[in-house]
């Protein structure tokens, strides 16, 4: 079977499986990686509104991370270290979490394990291995599936949430203890052993925040059933709506089952440092910390990076007075911009006071309610150089929902903005049997539909792509870009939008 | 079974197994971690001559790593990156290896995968998983066993090397193709599928260097049998004997089976940065690179660290003119010091032109040739605050061999020096049935034996510990330490040795 297409004769079946395996999120990210949009170097490149990264704060981070204290080198940083993480860092993390999670009592450094932000693999597999599955409400951050798939035989047992608010549920995709109970019962009926439940707060991709009351009921459910509760709070400081307060489970005075409650946090989201690869696990369960420490030698993190992170975490002045307020206001503006566009296009979305993304309902762009349709819509976006994340990547039970990341410079969001149009337009080119496509009569979209049909009249096939080509060409060739590159790179320049508008007018005539 | 002593009711069997699992190397390192020797803060602490770390060059590294170019922060460093490693780093690694491995042709960045230095787990398991076992000559770097044990079901199939040179072998522990062939045959007779062989050059723990001719014959053996050859060259620049030249397999003009030849290197040993956790895999096999890249997201390395390493690797001036020459001469001096001590104590050891350690024959200190005896000797060293690595940790087939790391400041080596004596002395206290102990009539050791017996006469039981106590107390209390701490930390101060000598004289009277 060495000549199976695409199969490598040099790799094991497992190796081939891993090599060829690619989830939707990875596929989009991989394509983006090969053709990243850049204002000047690659203006035809792919714009990534699919990967959850905060790209709004590099200036703040650059300023802080290039301060002299970051350059400290101590011999211990260059030596093998405590596999739980350097003591100085675990102490800083404990203080940091005590403060920002408003813990009633000081958290202990010995309960902190410095980890890869992608801990699911080791945590899920190594420690809960005898369990067949982990309970998880869907939709959820899809990469967890990959982690477990690649590293273990542990399955995720899905607890589907309804996208429509009904009698019982006051809001869409609402998680309730009833649904958890029901999911657990189903798993047991299937003869599966469940040892853990994954809870995310703020939620990814729903971007909602659970109240302390809700979280307590979830944790009590876990205790009743002797489940480890893995609580993912990696977005805990990424809350930009002042009217909403996030409550960490670490702020709870007496947890229902502290020995089975494990809280994850990391630098990737709250400090806009996905590339720094540092996360933390806080648990009173020393057995778990020890078990993970045994694996630490394979997941140790550079001592110099641990030092940089410790310096950052101890700088309360910078965090509370500079970074967090500025980060929040930038996120708020970007969120406002995106949601206004969605509103103007009549695209429903969940209210999100936190995180870097919006969970949007693009079902009206599906010609039929199927995941094939959702995927073809996703590919359509991609063909037009825009990466989004579609619901099936999050195991969403209903097709048509997309996660749209807004934490990017506004003119990138603007470039992304045209895409829903492109999608409908290019159907003709990629669908053998033509179908009627819904033309929502919503302001902006309608006018764009018009433009689009107008273009199609002249050049039926690749019309839309060529329009986009024109737009991008205009942006590239006109001299304002040279003039304004500095402002551009600061993401302040409004002219791209103007160019779009002008071309829009022109196309109308 | 929740109440099995030591077993955690909160962890799975797997979790408990991992938590309680501890190899000899880990045990020694863990104890050291809790009680590290420090000249001033913890002079009664454990001295670690067991872990292979180069502690001789922190001053050089500090100077270089605190230069301004290390402080550069680019947005891409803070974003998710190519899971093979940042392009800028892979390019630097390719250039670096091309130069320092004297590659006939420029090596390609696309063949470079930035990895955890502890790659065995992912490499061995993920890629060669269908194989039952990997062929490996013993003794070998013992942690590989742990890696595979924790991460996979892949076994290591041992190819034992004889500690005595005989007719066929010109030197002890010599690796020959004959032994590899024989090992492979045995494995096949046991019905095992073998897909890979691990080769180390320079070797750990033997510290020997294989000639290009030898390596080629090993690689041809691998090709004949369609085995992946995983070549570990992490000590390639740690060669301090100018009369010896190391030849990387990357310097071979045409490798027997390039698609199955994978070369590992890292910063830990050659750049004295065990704490930086960066390694590289070079292979022309893109399938393998892709497969490992798929796992990269779980093993990504901090962008800032990748930048620091790239800056270091591109600084040829510093590497070739400052770091390498100075590192070599310091290693040479430390190696000379240790081996002279071993000679004066009549302890045989393998000639080692490279690495950070010496493979020494302590069989004469075993009361019988058994691994229990070896372990009790190891524990004796430990009880006297010295960590070494005993042969069974390297799966050595003959008991009594120890790996002694010399890459430390001389006065630490001196503190370690007394231990073989302590071992023999304290038998009485830790052995129920007393046996005659061999008293090798070798200069230094003999006198020490004398000292020792002398002490025992006065205080039979803990005599030796009290002598050490006196020594350490003297070192601690005398004011020269305060006076000379700077020189001390530079490892230049000869006075400790004097103190020892004085006390030795005093004890003789």
CSV table of N, CA, C and O in Angstrom, one decimal, chain A residues 8 10-12 14-15 18-19 21 29 36 51 53 58 62 65-66 71 73 75 77-81 116 118 126-127 130 147 150-151 228 259 269 273-277 285 287 290-291 294 297-300 302-305 308, chain B residues 8 10-12 14-15 18-19 21 29 36 51 53 58 62 65-66 70-71 73 75 77-81 116 118 126-127 130 147 150-151 228 259 269 273-277 285 287 290-291 294 297-300 302-305 308:
chain,number,residue,atom,x,y,z
A,8,UNK,N,3.2,8.4,2.4
A,8,UNK,CA,4.7,8.3,2.4
A,8,UNK,C,5.1,6.9,2.8
A,8,UNK,O,4.7,6.4,3.8
A,10,UNK,N,7.9,6.3,3.8
A,10,UNK,CA,8.9,6.4,4.9
A,10,UNK,C,8.3,6.5,6.3
A,10,UNK,O,8.9,6.4,7.3
A,11,UNK,N,6.9,6.7,6.3
A,11,UNK,CA,6.3,6.9,7.6
A,11,UNK,C,5.4,5.7,7.9
A,11,UNK,O,4.9,5.0,7.0
A,12,UNK,N,5.2,5.5,9.2
A,12,UNK,CA,4.2,4.5,9.7
A,12,UNK,C,2.8,5.0,9.3
A,12,UNK,O,2.6,6.1,8.9
A,14,UNK,N,0.6,5.5,11.4
A,14,UNK,CA,0.3,6.6,12.3
A,14,UNK,C,0.9,7.9,11.8
A,14,UNK,O,0.3,8.9,11.8
A,15,UNK,N,2.2,7.8,11.4
A,15,UNK,CA,2.9,8.9,10.9
A,15,UNK,C,2.2,9.6,9.7
A,15,UNK,O,2.0,10.8,9.6
A,18,UNK,N,-1.0,11.2,10.8
A,18,UNK,CA,-0.8,12.5,11.4
A,18,UNK,C,-0.4,13.6,10.4
A,18,UNK,O,-0.9,14.7,10.3
A,19,UNK,N,0.4,13.1,9.4
A,19,UNK,CA,0.9,14.1,8.4
A,19,UNK,C,-0.3,14.5,7.6
A,19,UNK,O,-0.3,15.7,7.2
A,21,UNK,N,-3.5,14.3,8.3
A,21,UNK,CA,-4.6,14.9,9.1
A,21,UNK,C,-4.6,16.4,9.0
A,21,UNK,O,-3.6,17.0,9.2
A,29,UNK,N,-5.5,28.0,8.4
A,29,UNK,CA,-4.3,28.6,8.9
A,29,UNK,C,-3.1,28.3,8.1
A,29,UNK,O,-2.3,29.2,7.8
A,36,UNK,N,0.1,35.3,3.6
A,36,UNK,CA,-0.4,36.2,4.5
A,36,UNK,C,-0.6,37.6,3.9
A,36,UNK,O,0.3,38.1,3.2
A,51,UNK,N,-8.3,32.9,12.9
A,51,UNK,CA,-7.5,32.5,14.0
A,51,UNK,C,-7.6,33.5,15.2
A,51,UNK,O,-7.5,34.7,14.9
A,53,UNK,N,-6.4,35.6,17.4
A,53,UNK,CA,-5.2,36.3,17.9
A,53,UNK,C,-5.6,37.8,18.1
A,53,UNK,O,-6.3,38.3,17.3
A,58,UNK,N,0.5,45.2,19.6
A,58,UNK,CA,1.9,45.0,19.4
A,58,UNK,C,2.7,46.2,19.9
A,58,UNK,O,3.8,46.1,20.4
A,62,UNK,N,5.5,45.8,22.5
A,62,UNK,CA,6.9,46.1,22.0
A,62,UNK,C,7.6,47.0,23.0
A,62,UNK,O,8.7,46.8,23.5
A,65,UNK,N,8.2,44.9,26.3
A,65,UNK,CA,9.1,43.8,26.2
A,65,UNK,C,10.5,44.1,25.8
A,65,UNK,O,11.4,43.3,25.8
A,66,UNK,N,10.7,45.4,25.4
A,66,UNK,CA,12.1,45.8,25.0
A,66,UNK,C,12.7,46.6,26.1
A,66,UNK,O,13.7,47.2,26.0
A,71,UNK,N,16.0,41.7,29.7
A,71,UNK,CA,17.3,41.1,29.2
A,71,UNK,C,18.1,40.4,30.2
A,71,UNK,O,19.2,39.9,30.0
A,73,UNK,N,19.8,37.7,32.4
A,73,UNK,CA,20.2,36.3,32.2
A,73,UNK,C,20.8,35.8,33.5
A,73,UNK,O,21.8,36.3,33.9
A,75,UNK,N,22.2,32.3,35.5
A,75,UNK,CA,22.5,30.9,35.2
A,75,UNK,C,21.4,29.9,35.3
A,75,UNK,O,21.2,29.0,34.4
A,77,UNK,N,18.4,30.2,34.5
A,77,UNK,CA,17.5,30.3,33.3
A,77,UNK,C,18.1,29.4,32.2
A,77,UNK,O,17.3,29.0,31.4
A,78,UNK,N,19.4,29.1,32.3
A,78,UNK,CA,20.0,28.3,31.2
A,78,UNK,C,20.2,26.9,31.7
A,78,UNK,O,20.7,26.1,30.9
A,79,UNK,N,19.8,26.6,32.9
A,79,UNK,CA,19.9,25.2,33.4
A,79,UNK,C,18.6,24.5,33.3
A,79,UNK,O,17.5,25.1,33.2
A,80,UNK,N,18.6,23.2,33.5
A,80,UNK,CA,17.4,22.4,33.7
A,80,UNK,C,16.7,23.0,34.9
A,80,UNK,O,17.4,23.4,35.9
A,81,UNK,N,15.4,23.0,34.9
A,81,UNK,CA,14.8,23.6,36.0
A,81,UNK,C,13.7,22.7,36.6
A,81,UNK,O,13.4,21.6,36.0
A,116,UNK,N,2.3,24.2,28.6
A,116,UNK,CA,2.0,24.6,27.3
A,116,UNK,C,0.6,25.0,27.3
A,116,UNK,O,-0.2,24.4,27.9
A,118,UNK,N,-1.4,24.6,25.1
A,118,UNK,CA,-2.1,23.4,24.6
A,118,UNK,C,-1.8,22.2,25.5
A,118,UNK,O,-1.0,21.3,25.2
A,126,UNK,N,-2.8,11.9,29.6
A,126,UNK,CA,-1.9,11.3,30.6
A,126,UNK,C,-2.7,11.0,31.9
A,126,UNK,O,-2.4,10.1,32.6
A,127,UNK,N,-3.6,11.9,32.2
A,127,UNK,CA,-4.2,11.9,33.6
A,127,UNK,C,-5.6,11.3,33.6
A,127,UNK,O,-5.9,10.5,34.6
A,130,UNK,N,-7.8,6.5,31.7
A,130,UNK,CA,-8.7,5.4,31.8
A,130,UNK,C,-10.1,5.7,31.5
A,130,UNK,O,-10.9,4.8,31.2
A,147,UNK,N,-6.0,17.9,19.6
A,147,UNK,CA,-5.1,17.5,20.6
A,147,UNK,C,-5.3,16.1,21.0
A,147,UNK,O,-4.4,15.3,21.0
A,150,UNK,N,-4.6,13.4,18.3
A,150,UNK,CA,-3.2,13.1,18.0
A,150,UNK,C,-2.5,12.5,19.2
A,150,UNK,O,-1.6,11.7,19.0
A,151,UNK,N,-2.9,12.8,20.4
A,151,UNK,CA,-2.1,12.3,21.6
A,151,UNK,C,-2.8,11.2,22.4
A,151,UNK,O,-2.2,10.7,23.3
A,228,UNK,N,-13.8,15.5,37.1
A,228,UNK,CA,-12.8,16.6,37.1
A,228,UNK,C,-13.4,17.7,36.3
A,228,UNK,O,-13.9,17.5,35.2
A,259,UNK,N,-10.5,19.5,44.8
A,259,UNK,CA,-9.5,18.5,44.4
A,259,UNK,C,-9.7,18.1,42.9
A,259,UNK,O,-8.9,17.5,42.3
A,269,UNK,N,-4.0,34.9,24.9
A,269,UNK,CA,-5.2,35.7,24.6
A,269,UNK,C,-5.1,37.0,25.4
A,269,UNK,O,-5.1,38.1,24.8
A,273,UNK,N,-0.3,37.3,23.2
A,273,UNK,CA,1.0,36.7,22.9
A,273,UNK,C,0.9,35.2,22.5
A,273,UNK,O,1.4,34.4,23.2
A,274,UNK,N,0.2,35.0,21.5
A,274,UNK,CA,0.0,33.6,21.1
A,274,UNK,C,1.3,32.9,20.8
A,274,UNK,O,1.5,31.7,21.0
A,275,UNK,N,2.3,33.7,20.4
A,275,UNK,CA,3.6,33.1,20.1
A,275,UNK,C,4.5,32.8,21.2
A,275,UNK,O,5.6,32.2,21.1
A,276,UNK,N,4.1,33.2,22.5
A,276,UNK,CA,4.9,33.0,23.6
A,276,UNK,C,4.8,31.6,24.2
A,276,UNK,O,5.6,31.1,25.0
A,277,UNK,N,3.6,31.0,23.9
A,277,UNK,CA,3.4,29.5,24.2
A,277,UNK,C,3.5,29.2,25.7
A,277,UNK,O,4.0,28.2,26.1
A,285,UNK,N,-5.0,20.2,43.6
A,285,UNK,CA,-4.7,18.8,43.5
A,285,UNK,C,-3.2,18.5,43.2
A,285,UNK,O,-2.8,18.5,42.0
A,287,UNK,N,-1.5,15.9,43.4
A,287,UNK,CA,-1.2,14.7,42.7
A,287,UNK,C,-1.1,15.0,41.2
A,287,UNK,O,-0.3,14.6,40.5
A,290,UNK,N,2.0,16.9,40.3
A,290,UNK,CA,3.1,16.0,40.3
A,290,UNK,C,3.1,15.2,39.0
A,290,UNK,O,4.2,15.1,38.3
A,291,UNK,N,2.0,14.7,38.7
A,291,UNK,CA,1.9,13.9,37.4
A,291,UNK,C,2.3,14.7,36.2
A,291,UNK,O,3.1,14.2,35.4
A,294,UNK,N,6.0,15.3,36.0
A,294,UNK,CA,6.7,14.2,35.4
A,294,UNK,C,6.8,14.3,33.9
A,294,UNK,O,7.8,13.8,33.3
A,297,UNK,N,9.4,17.5,31.6
A,297,UNK,CA,10.7,17.5,31.0
A,297,UNK,C,10.5,17.5,29.4
A,297,UNK,O,11.4,17.9,28.7
A,298,UNK,N,9.4,17.0,29.0
A,298,UNK,CA,9.2,17.0,27.5
A,298,UNK,C,8.5,18.3,27.1
A,298,UNK,O,8.3,18.5,25.9
A,299,UNK,N,8.0,19.1,28.1
A,299,UNK,CA,7.3,20.3,27.7
A,299,UNK,C,7.8,21.5,28.4
A,299,UNK,O,7.2,22.5,28.6
A,300,UNK,N,9.1,21.4,28.8
A,300,UNK,CA,9.7,22.5,29.5
A,300,UNK,C,9.7,23.7,28.7
A,300,UNK,O,9.7,23.6,27.4
A,302,UNK,N,11.5,27.6,27.8
A,302,UNK,CA,12.7,28.3,27.9
A,302,UNK,C,12.8,29.2,29.1
A,302,UNK,O,11.8,29.9,29.4
A,303,UNK,N,13.9,29.1,29.8
A,303,UNK,CA,14.0,29.9,31.1
A,303,UNK,C,13.9,31.4,30.8
A,303,UNK,O,13.4,32.1,31.6
A,304,UNK,N,14.5,31.8,29.7
A,304,UNK,CA,14.5,33.2,29.4
A,304,UNK,C,13.0,33.7,29.1
A,304,UNK,O,12.6,34.8,29.6
A,305,UNK,N,12.2,32.9,28.5
A,305,UNK,CA,10.8,33.2,28.3
A,305,UNK,C,10.1,33.3,29.7
A,305,UNK,O,9.3,34.2,29.9
A,308,UNK,N,10.9,36.5,31.2
A,308,UNK,CA,10.1,37.6,30.6
A,308,UNK,C,8.7,37.7,31.1
A,308,UNK,O,8.2,38.7,31.4
B,8,UNK,N,-3.1,8.0,44.1
B,8,UNK,CA,-4.0,9.1,44.2
B,8,UNK,C,-5.4,8.6,43.7
B,8,UNK,O,-5.5,8.1,42.6
B,10,UNK,N,-7.5,10.6,42.8
B,10,UNK,CA,-8.0,11.6,41.8
B,10,UNK,C,-7.4,11.3,40.4
B,10,UNK,O,-7.8,12.0,39.4
B,11,UNK,N,-6.4,10.4,40.3
B,11,UNK,CA,-5.8,10.2,39.0
B,11,UNK,C,-6.1,8.8,38.5
B,11,UNK,O,-6.5,7.9,39.2
B,12,UNK,N,-6.0,8.7,37.1
B,12,UNK,CA,-6.2,7.4,36.5
B,12,UNK,C,-5.1,6.5,36.8
B,12,UNK,O,-4.1,7.0,37.4
B,14,UNK,N,-3.1,5.4,34.7
B,14,UNK,CA,-2.1,5.9,33.9
B,14,UNK,C,-1.4,7.1,34.6
B,14,UNK,O,-0.2,7.3,34.7
B,15,UNK,N,-2.3,8.0,35.1
B,15,UNK,CA,-1.9,9.2,35.8
B,15,UNK,C,-1.0,8.8,37.0
B,15,UNK,O,0.0,9.4,37.2
B,18,UNK,N,2.3,7.5,35.9
B,18,UNK,CA,3.3,8.5,35.5
B,18,UNK,C,3.8,9.3,36.8
B,18,UNK,O,5.0,9.6,36.9
B,19,UNK,N,2.8,9.6,37.7
B,19,UNK,CA,3.2,10.4,38.8
B,19,UNK,C,4.2,9.7,39.7
B,19,UNK,O,5.2,10.3,40.2
B,21,UNK,N,6.1,7.1,38.7
B,21,UNK,CA,7.3,6.6,37.9
B,21,UNK,C,8.5,7.5,38.2
B,21,UNK,O,8.4,8.8,38.1
B,29,UNK,N,18.1,13.7,40.3
B,29,UNK,CA,17.9,15.1,39.9
B,29,UNK,C,16.9,15.8,40.8
B,29,UNK,O,17.1,16.9,41.2
B,36,UNK,N,20.1,21.9,46.3
B,36,UNK,CA,21.2,22.3,45.5
B,36,UNK,C,22.4,22.9,46.3
B,36,UNK,O,22.2,23.8,47.1
B,51,UNK,N,24.0,15.1,36.2
B,51,UNK,CA,23.3,15.7,35.1
B,51,UNK,C,24.2,16.3,34.1
B,51,UNK,O,25.1,17.1,34.5
B,53,UNK,N,25.2,18.9,32.3
B,53,UNK,CA,25.1,20.3,32.0
B,53,UNK,C,26.5,20.9,32.0
B,53,UNK,O,27.3,20.5,32.8
B,58,UNK,N,28.7,30.4,31.9
B,58,UNK,CA,27.7,31.3,32.1
B,58,UNK,C,28.1,32.8,31.9
B,58,UNK,O,27.4,33.6,31.4
B,62,UNK,N,26.2,35.0,29.4
B,62,UNK,CA,25.6,36.2,30.0
B,62,UNK,C,26.0,37.5,29.2
B,62,UNK,O,25.1,38.2,28.8
B,65,UNK,N,24.2,37.1,25.7
B,65,UNK,CA,22.7,37.1,25.7
B,65,UNK,C,22.1,38.4,26.3
B,65,UNK,O,20.9,38.6,26.2
B,66,UNK,N,23.0,39.3,26.9
B,66,UNK,CA,22.4,40.5,27.3
B,66,UNK,C,22.7,41.7,26.4
B,66,UNK,O,22.5,42.8,26.7
B,70,UNK,N,19.4,41.0,21.5
B,70,UNK,CA,18.5,39.9,22.0
B,70,UNK,C,17.1,40.4,22.4
B,70,UNK,O,16.2,39.7,22.7
B,71,UNK,N,17.0,41.8,22.5
B,71,UNK,CA,15.8,42.4,23.0
B,71,UNK,C,14.8,42.7,21.9
B,71,UNK,O,13.7,43.2,22.2
B,73,UNK,N,11.8,42.8,19.5
B,73,UNK,CA,10.4,42.2,19.5
B,73,UNK,C,9.7,42.5,18.2
B,73,UNK,O,9.5,43.7,17.9
B,75,UNK,N,6.2,41.7,15.8
B,75,UNK,CA,4.9,41.1,16.0
B,75,UNK,C,4.9,39.6,15.7
B,75,UNK,O,4.2,38.8,16.4
B,77,UNK,N,6.9,37.4,16.3
B,77,UNK,CA,7.4,36.6,17.4
B,77,UNK,C,6.3,36.3,18.4
B,77,UNK,O,6.3,35.4,19.2
B,78,UNK,N,5.3,37.2,18.4
B,78,UNK,CA,4.2,37.1,19.4
B,78,UNK,C,2.9,36.4,18.8
B,78,UNK,O,1.9,36.2,19.5
B,79,UNK,N,3.0,36.1,17.5
B,79,UNK,CA,1.9,35.4,16.9
B,79,UNK,C,2.2,33.9,16.7
B,79,UNK,O,3.3,33.4,16.9
B,80,UNK,N,1.1,33.2,16.4
B,80,UNK,CA,1.3,31.8,16.1
B,80,UNK,C,2.2,31.8,14.9
B,80,UNK,O,2.2,32.7,14.0
B,81,UNK,N,3.1,30.7,14.8
B,81,UNK,CA,4.0,30.7,13.7
B,81,UNK,C,4.0,29.4,13.0
B,81,UNK,O,3.3,28.5,13.3
B,116,UNK,N,11.7,20.3,20.3
B,116,UNK,CA,12.1,20.1,21.7
B,116,UNK,C,13.3,19.2,21.6
B,116,UNK,O,13.3,18.3,20.9
B,118,UNK,N,14.0,17.2,23.6
B,118,UNK,CA,13.4,15.8,23.9
B,118,UNK,C,12.4,15.4,22.8
B,118,UNK,O,11.2,15.4,23.0
B,126,UNK,N,5.2,9.0,17.3
B,126,UNK,CA,4.3,9.4,16.3
B,126,UNK,C,4.6,8.8,14.9
B,126,UNK,O,3.8,8.5,14.1
B,127,UNK,N,5.9,8.7,14.6
B,127,UNK,CA,6.3,8.4,13.3
B,127,UNK,C,6.7,7.0,13.0
B,127,UNK,O,6.4,6.4,12.0
B,130,UNK,N,4.2,2.1,14.2
B,130,UNK,CA,3.8,0.7,13.9
B,130,UNK,C,4.9,-0.2,14.2
B,130,UNK,O,4.7,-1.4,14.3
B,147,UNK,N,11.2,8.7,27.9
B,147,UNK,CA,10.4,9.4,26.8
B,147,UNK,C,9.5,8.4,26.2
B,147,UNK,O,8.3,8.6,26.1
B,150,UNK,N,6.8,7.0,28.6
B,150,UNK,CA,5.7,7.9,28.9
B,150,UNK,C,4.8,8.2,27.7
B,150,UNK,O,3.6,8.4,27.8
B,151,UNK,N,5.4,8.2,26.6
B,151,UNK,CA,4.6,8.7,25.4
B,151,UNK,C,4.2,7.6,24.4
B,151,UNK,O,3.5,7.9,23.5
B,228,UNK,N,15.2,3.6,9.7
B,228,UNK,CA,15.5,5.0,9.8
B,228,UNK,C,16.7,5.1,10.8
B,228,UNK,O,16.8,4.4,11.8
B,259,UNK,N,16.9,9.6,2.8
B,259,UNK,CA,15.5,9.8,3.2
B,259,UNK,C,15.2,9.1,4.5
B,259,UNK,O,14.2,9.4,5.1
B,269,UNK,N,23.7,21.3,25.0
B,269,UNK,CA,25.1,20.9,25.3
B,269,UNK,C,26.1,21.8,24.7
B,269,UNK,O,26.9,22.4,25.4
B,273,UNK,N,23.2,25.5,27.3
B,273,UNK,CA,21.9,26.1,27.5
B,273,UNK,C,20.8,25.1,27.7
B,273,UNK,O,19.8,25.1,26.9
B,274,UNK,N,21.0,24.2,28.6
B,274,UNK,CA,20.0,23.1,28.8
B,274,UNK,C,18.6,23.7,29.1
B,274,UNK,O,17.6,23.1,28.7
B,275,UNK,N,18.6,24.9,29.7
B,275,UNK,CA,17.3,25.6,30.0
B,275,UNK,C,16.6,26.2,28.9
B,275,UNK,O,15.5,26.7,29.0
B,276,UNK,N,17.2,26.3,27.7
B,276,UNK,CA,16.6,27.0,26.6
B,276,UNK,C,15.7,26.1,25.8
B,276,UNK,O,14.8,26.6,25.1
B,277,UNK,N,15.8,24.8,25.9
B,277,UNK,CA,14.9,23.8,25.4
B,277,UNK,C,14.7,23.8,23.9
B,277,UNK,O,13.6,23.6,23.4
B,285,UNK,N,13.9,14.2,4.5
B,285,UNK,CA,12.6,13.5,4.4
B,285,UNK,C,11.5,14.5,4.7
B,285,UNK,O,11.2,14.7,5.9
B,287,UNK,N,8.4,14.4,4.3
B,287,UNK,CA,7.3,13.7,4.9
B,287,UNK,C,7.4,13.7,6.4
B,287,UNK,O,6.4,14.1,7.1
B,290,UNK,N,6.9,17.2,7.7
B,290,UNK,CA,5.5,17.6,7.7
B,290,UNK,C,4.8,16.9,8.9
B,290,UNK,O,4.0,17.6,9.6
B,291,UNK,N,5.1,15.6,9.1
B,291,UNK,CA,4.4,14.9,10.2
B,291,UNK,C,4.7,15.6,11.5
B,291,UNK,O,3.8,15.8,12.3
B,294,UNK,N,2.9,18.8,12.1
B,294,UNK,CA,1.5,18.7,12.5
B,294,UNK,C,1.4,18.6,14.0
B,294,UNK,O,0.5,19.0,14.6
B,297,UNK,N,2.2,22.2,16.9
B,297,UNK,CA,1.4,23.2,17.7
B,297,UNK,C,1.4,22.9,19.1
B,297,UNK,O,1.2,23.7,20.0
B,298,UNK,N,1.7,21.6,19.5
B,298,UNK,CA,1.8,21.2,20.9
B,298,UNK,C,3.2,21.4,21.5
B,298,UNK,O,3.4,21.2,22.6
B,299,UNK,N,4.1,21.6,20.6
B,299,UNK,CA,5.5,21.7,21.0
B,299,UNK,C,6.1,23.0,20.5
B,299,UNK,O,7.3,23.1,20.4
B,300,UNK,N,5.3,24.0,20.1
B,300,UNK,CA,5.8,25.3,19.7
B,300,UNK,C,6.8,25.9,20.7
B,300,UNK,O,6.6,25.6,21.9
B,302,UNK,N,8.6,29.4,22.2
B,302,UNK,CA,8.5,30.9,22.3
B,302,UNK,C,9.2,31.6,21.2
B,302,UNK,O,10.4,31.4,20.9
B,303,UNK,N,8.5,32.5,20.5
B,303,UNK,CA,9.1,33.3,19.4
B,303,UNK,C,10.3,34.1,19.9
B,303,UNK,O,11.3,34.2,19.2
B,304,UNK,N,10.2,34.6,21.1
B,304,UNK,CA,11.3,35.4,21.6
B,304,UNK,C,12.6,34.5,21.8
B,304,UNK,O,13.7,35.0,21.4
B,305,UNK,N,12.4,33.3,22.2
B,305,UNK,CA,13.5,32.4,22.4
B,305,UNK,C,14.1,32.1,21.0
B,305,UNK,O,15.3,32.0,20.8
B,308,UNK,N,16.3,34.8,20.0
B,308,UNK,CA,17.5,34.8,20.7
B,308,UNK,C,18.5,33.8,20.1
B,308,UNK,O,19.7,34.1,19.8
